[in-house]
Short mmCIF file of C-alpha atoms in Angstrom, two decimals:
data_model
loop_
_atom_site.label_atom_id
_atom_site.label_comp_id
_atom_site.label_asym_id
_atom_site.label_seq_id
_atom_site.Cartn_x
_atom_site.Cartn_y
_atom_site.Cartn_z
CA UNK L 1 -9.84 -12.28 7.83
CA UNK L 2 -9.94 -11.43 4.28
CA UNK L 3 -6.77 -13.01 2.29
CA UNK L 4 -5.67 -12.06 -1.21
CA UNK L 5 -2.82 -13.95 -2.66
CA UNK L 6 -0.10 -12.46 -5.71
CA UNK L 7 1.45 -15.16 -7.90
CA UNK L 8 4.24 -15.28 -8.46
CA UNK L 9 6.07 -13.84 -5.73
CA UNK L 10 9.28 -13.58 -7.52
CA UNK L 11 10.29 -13.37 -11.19
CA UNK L 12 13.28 -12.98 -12.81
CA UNK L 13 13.03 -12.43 -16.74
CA UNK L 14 15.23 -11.20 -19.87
CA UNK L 15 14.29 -7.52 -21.47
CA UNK L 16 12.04 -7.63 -24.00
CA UNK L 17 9.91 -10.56 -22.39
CA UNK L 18 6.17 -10.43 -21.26
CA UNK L 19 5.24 -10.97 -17.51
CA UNK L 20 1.95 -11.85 -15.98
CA UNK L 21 1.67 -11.55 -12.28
CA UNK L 22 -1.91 -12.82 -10.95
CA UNK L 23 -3.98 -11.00 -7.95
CA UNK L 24 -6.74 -13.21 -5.79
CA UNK L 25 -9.06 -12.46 -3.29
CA UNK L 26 -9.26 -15.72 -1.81
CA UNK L 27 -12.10 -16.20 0.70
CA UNK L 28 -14.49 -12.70 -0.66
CA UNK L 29 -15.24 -10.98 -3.73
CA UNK L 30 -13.89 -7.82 -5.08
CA UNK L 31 -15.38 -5.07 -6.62
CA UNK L 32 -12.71 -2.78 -6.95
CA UNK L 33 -8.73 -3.97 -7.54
CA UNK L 34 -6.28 -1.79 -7.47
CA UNK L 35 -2.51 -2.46 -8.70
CA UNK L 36 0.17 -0.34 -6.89
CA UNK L 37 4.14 -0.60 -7.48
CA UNK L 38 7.09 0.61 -5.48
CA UNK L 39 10.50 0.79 -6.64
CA UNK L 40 13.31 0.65 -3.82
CA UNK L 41 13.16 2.80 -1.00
CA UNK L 42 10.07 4.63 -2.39
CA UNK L 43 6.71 4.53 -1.09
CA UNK L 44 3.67 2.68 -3.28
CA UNK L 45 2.51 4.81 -6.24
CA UNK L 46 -0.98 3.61 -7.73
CA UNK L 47 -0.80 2.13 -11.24
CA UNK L 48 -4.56 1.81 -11.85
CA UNK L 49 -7.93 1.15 -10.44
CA UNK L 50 -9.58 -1.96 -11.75
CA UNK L 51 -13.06 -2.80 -11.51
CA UNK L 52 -14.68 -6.36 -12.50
CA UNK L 53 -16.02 -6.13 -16.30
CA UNK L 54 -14.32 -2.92 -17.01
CA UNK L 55 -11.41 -1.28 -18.39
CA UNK L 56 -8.86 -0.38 -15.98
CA UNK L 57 -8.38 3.18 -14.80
CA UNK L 58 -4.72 4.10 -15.04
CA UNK L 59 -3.00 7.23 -13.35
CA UNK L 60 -1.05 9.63 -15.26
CA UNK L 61 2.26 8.64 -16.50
CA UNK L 62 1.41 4.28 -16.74
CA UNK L 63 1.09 3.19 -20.34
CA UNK L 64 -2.22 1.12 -20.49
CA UNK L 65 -0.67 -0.53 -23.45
CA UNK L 66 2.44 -1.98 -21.68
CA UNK L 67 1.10 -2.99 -18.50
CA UNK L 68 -2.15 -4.75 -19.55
CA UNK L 69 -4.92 -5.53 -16.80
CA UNK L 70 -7.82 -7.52 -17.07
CA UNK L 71 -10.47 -8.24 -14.10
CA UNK L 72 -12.77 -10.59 -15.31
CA UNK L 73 -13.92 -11.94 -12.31
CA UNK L 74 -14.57 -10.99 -8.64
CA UNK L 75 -12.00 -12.81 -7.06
CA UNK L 76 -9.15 -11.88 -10.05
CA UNK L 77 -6.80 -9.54 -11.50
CA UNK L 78 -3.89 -9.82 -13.61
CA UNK L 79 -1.29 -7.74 -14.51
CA UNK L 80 0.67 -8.34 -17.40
CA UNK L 81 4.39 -6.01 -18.26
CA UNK L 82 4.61 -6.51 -21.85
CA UNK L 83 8.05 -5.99 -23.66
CA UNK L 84 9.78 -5.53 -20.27
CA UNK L 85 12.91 -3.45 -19.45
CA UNK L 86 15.21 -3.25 -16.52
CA UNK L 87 13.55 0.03 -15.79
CA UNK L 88 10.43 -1.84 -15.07
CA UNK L 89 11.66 -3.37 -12.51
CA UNK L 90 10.11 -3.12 -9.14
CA UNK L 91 7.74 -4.41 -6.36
CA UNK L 92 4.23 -4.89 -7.50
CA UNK L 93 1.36 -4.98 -4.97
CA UNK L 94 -2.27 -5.88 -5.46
CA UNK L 95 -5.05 -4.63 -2.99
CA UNK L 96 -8.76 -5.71 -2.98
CA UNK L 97 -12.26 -3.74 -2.03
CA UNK L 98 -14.84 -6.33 -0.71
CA UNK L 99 -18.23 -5.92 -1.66
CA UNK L 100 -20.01 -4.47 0.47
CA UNK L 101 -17.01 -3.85 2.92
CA UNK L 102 -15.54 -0.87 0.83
CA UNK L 103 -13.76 0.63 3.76
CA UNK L 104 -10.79 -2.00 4.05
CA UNK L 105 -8.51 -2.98 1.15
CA UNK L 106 -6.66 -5.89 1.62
CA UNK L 107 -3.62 -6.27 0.19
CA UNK L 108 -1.69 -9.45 -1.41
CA UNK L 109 2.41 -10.30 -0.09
CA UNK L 110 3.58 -8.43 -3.49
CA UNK L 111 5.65 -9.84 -6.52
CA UNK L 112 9.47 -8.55 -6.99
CA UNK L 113 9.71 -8.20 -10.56
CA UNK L 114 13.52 -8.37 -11.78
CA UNK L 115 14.05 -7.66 -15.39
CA UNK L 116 17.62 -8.37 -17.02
CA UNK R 1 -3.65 16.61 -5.25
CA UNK R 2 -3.38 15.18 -1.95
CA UNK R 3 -0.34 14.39 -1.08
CA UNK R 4 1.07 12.69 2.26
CA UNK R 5 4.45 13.03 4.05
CA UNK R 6 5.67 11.16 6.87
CA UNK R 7 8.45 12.44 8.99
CA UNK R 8 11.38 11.48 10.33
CA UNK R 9 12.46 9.19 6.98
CA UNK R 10 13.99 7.25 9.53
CA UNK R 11 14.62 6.39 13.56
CA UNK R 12 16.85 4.41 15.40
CA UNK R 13 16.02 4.12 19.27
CA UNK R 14 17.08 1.83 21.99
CA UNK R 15 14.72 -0.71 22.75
CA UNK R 16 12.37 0.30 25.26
CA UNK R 17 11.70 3.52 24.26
CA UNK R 18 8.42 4.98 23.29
CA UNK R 19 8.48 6.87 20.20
CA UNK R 20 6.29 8.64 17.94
CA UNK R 21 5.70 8.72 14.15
CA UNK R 22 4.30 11.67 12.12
CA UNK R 23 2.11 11.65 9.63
CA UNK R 24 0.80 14.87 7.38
CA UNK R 25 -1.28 15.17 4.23
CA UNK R 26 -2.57 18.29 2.27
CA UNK R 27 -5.75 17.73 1.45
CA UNK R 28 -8.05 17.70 4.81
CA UNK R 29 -11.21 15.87 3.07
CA UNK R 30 -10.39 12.37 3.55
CA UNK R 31 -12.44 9.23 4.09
CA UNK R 32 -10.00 7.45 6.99
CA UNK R 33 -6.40 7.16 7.44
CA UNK R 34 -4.54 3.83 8.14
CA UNK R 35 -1.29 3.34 9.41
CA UNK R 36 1.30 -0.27 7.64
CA UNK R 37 4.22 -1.82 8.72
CA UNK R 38 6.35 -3.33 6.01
CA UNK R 39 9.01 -5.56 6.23
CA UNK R 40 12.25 -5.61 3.79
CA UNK R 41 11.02 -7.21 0.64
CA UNK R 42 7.80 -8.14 2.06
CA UNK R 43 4.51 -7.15 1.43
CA UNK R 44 2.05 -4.70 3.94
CA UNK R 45 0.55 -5.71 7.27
CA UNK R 46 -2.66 -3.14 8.32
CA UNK R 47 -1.90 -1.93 12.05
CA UNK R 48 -4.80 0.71 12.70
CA UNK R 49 -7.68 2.29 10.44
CA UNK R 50 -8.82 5.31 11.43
CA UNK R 51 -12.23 6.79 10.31
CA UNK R 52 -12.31 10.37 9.54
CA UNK R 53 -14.70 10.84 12.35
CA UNK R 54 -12.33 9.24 14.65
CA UNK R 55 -9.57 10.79 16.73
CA UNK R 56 -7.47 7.79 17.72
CA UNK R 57 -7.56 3.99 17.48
CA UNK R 58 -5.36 1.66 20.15
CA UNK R 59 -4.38 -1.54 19.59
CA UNK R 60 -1.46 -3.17 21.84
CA UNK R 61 1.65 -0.91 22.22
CA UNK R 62 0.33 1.32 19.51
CA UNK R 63 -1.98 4.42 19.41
CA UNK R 64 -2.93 6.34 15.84
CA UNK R 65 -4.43 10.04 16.73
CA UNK R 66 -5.75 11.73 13.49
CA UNK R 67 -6.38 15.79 13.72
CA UNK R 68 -8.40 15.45 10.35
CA UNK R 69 -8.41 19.72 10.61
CA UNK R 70 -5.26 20.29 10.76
CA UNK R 71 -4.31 17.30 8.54
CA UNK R 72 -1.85 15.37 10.87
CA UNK R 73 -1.56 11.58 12.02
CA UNK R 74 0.44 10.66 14.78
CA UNK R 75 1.35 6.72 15.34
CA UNK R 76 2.98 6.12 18.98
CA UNK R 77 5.13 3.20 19.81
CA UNK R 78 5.30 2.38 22.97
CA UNK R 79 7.77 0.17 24.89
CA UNK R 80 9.33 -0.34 21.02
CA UNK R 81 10.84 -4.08 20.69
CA UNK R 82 13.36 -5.22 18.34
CA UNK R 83 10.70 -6.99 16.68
CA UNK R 84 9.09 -3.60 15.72
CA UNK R 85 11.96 -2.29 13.45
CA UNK R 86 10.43 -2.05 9.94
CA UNK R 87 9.04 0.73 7.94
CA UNK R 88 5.98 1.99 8.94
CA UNK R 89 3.59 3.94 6.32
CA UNK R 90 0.86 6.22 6.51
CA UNK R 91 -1.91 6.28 3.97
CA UNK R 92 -4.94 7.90 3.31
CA UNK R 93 -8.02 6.82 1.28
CA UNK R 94 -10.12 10.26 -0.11
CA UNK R 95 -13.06 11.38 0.41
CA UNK R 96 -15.58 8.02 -0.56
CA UNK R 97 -14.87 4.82 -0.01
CA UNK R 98 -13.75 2.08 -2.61
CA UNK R 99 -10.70 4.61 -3.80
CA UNK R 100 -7.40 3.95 -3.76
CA UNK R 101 -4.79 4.66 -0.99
CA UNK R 102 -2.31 7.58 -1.01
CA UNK R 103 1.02 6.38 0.63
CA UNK R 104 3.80 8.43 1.96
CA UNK R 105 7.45 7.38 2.22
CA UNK R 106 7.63 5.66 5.08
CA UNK R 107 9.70 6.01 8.19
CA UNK R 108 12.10 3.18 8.83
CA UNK R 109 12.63 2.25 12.25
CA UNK R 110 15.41 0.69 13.70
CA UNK R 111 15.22 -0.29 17.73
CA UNK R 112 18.43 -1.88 18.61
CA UNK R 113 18.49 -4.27 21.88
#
């Protein structure tokens, strides 16, 4: 079946840093990504719809400036939390459309993102 | 805005009993519904996808009915194992593919041996 992969899957990091956290679709390309977070015992809110060669389509209430995402190919997405705060902490989970196969998103193990 | 809401927030049965999960959302026009488990800390594991056109997918001990009219999802357990206590989320993808999910809260069950 259809893997996608997060990297890292755990980072710890002092306020005010920049973190990039990497999405892959390992054996299929993408055409749509979308980046999703969760904070503890919540459910997963969508951050913003990501398709290759585009801008990134962000939901109301997530600063495109502070968390930066590029697609520039099928088979990646990264996130990057600029200037992050403990408030910013949370579980970050990438899912993938396959060409072609838009029914089923597949969705990487998540990255816990602690900031100090 | 669609929005999804799973009840009961959480469940704690014996093992061996069969048990059933709900599942509402407001907004009837949706493409499918699909039903996760997710461990503590862990990422999402796809149980059963069910089309809009669909009334109920099986697969194992577990059965997803979808009442697309009435906009209800129900996810039965049967048999439930220790091995089954996690939280279990309903989401639903709108009306075209390629969209994003909508996720409800979860219910977190808890079968004790």
């Amino acid at each position: 079946g259809a893997v996608v992969s997060q990297h890292p899957s755990r980072v710890i990091c002092k306020s005010g840093t920049s973190v990039k956290i990497e999405c892959r679709s390992l054996d299929f390309q993408a055409t749509t990504m979308f980046w999703y977070r969760q904070f503890p015992k919540k459910s997963l809110m969508l951050m913003a719809t990501s398709n290759e060669g585009s801008k990134a389509t962000y939901e109301q209430g997530v600063e495109k400036d502070k968390f930066l995402i590029n697609h520039a190919s099928l088979t990646l997405s990264t996130l990057t939390v600029t200037s992050a705060h403990p408030e910013d902490s949370s579980f970050y989970i990438c899912s993938a459309s396959a060409v072609g196969i838009t029914d089923t998103q597949y969705f990487g193990p998540g990255t816990r993102l602690t900031v100090l | 805005k669609q929005e999804v809401t799973q009840i009961p927030a959480a469940l704690s049965v014996p093992e061996g009993e069969n048990l059933v999960l709900n599942c509402s959302f407001t907004d009837s026009a949706i493409y499918n519904l699909q039903w996760f488990r997710q461990d503590p800390g862990k990422g999402l594991t796809s149980l059963l996808l069910i089309q809009s056109s669909q009334r109920e997918q099986t697969s194992g001990r577990l059965n997803a009915s979808l009442d697309k009219s009435s906009g209800r999802s129900t996810l039965y357990i049967a048999a439930s194992q220790p091995g089954d206590s996690a939280t279990y989320l309903c989401a639903v993808q709108a009306n075209q593919a390629g969209t994003a999910l909508i996720f409800g809260k979860g219910t977190t069950l808890s079968v004790s041996s």
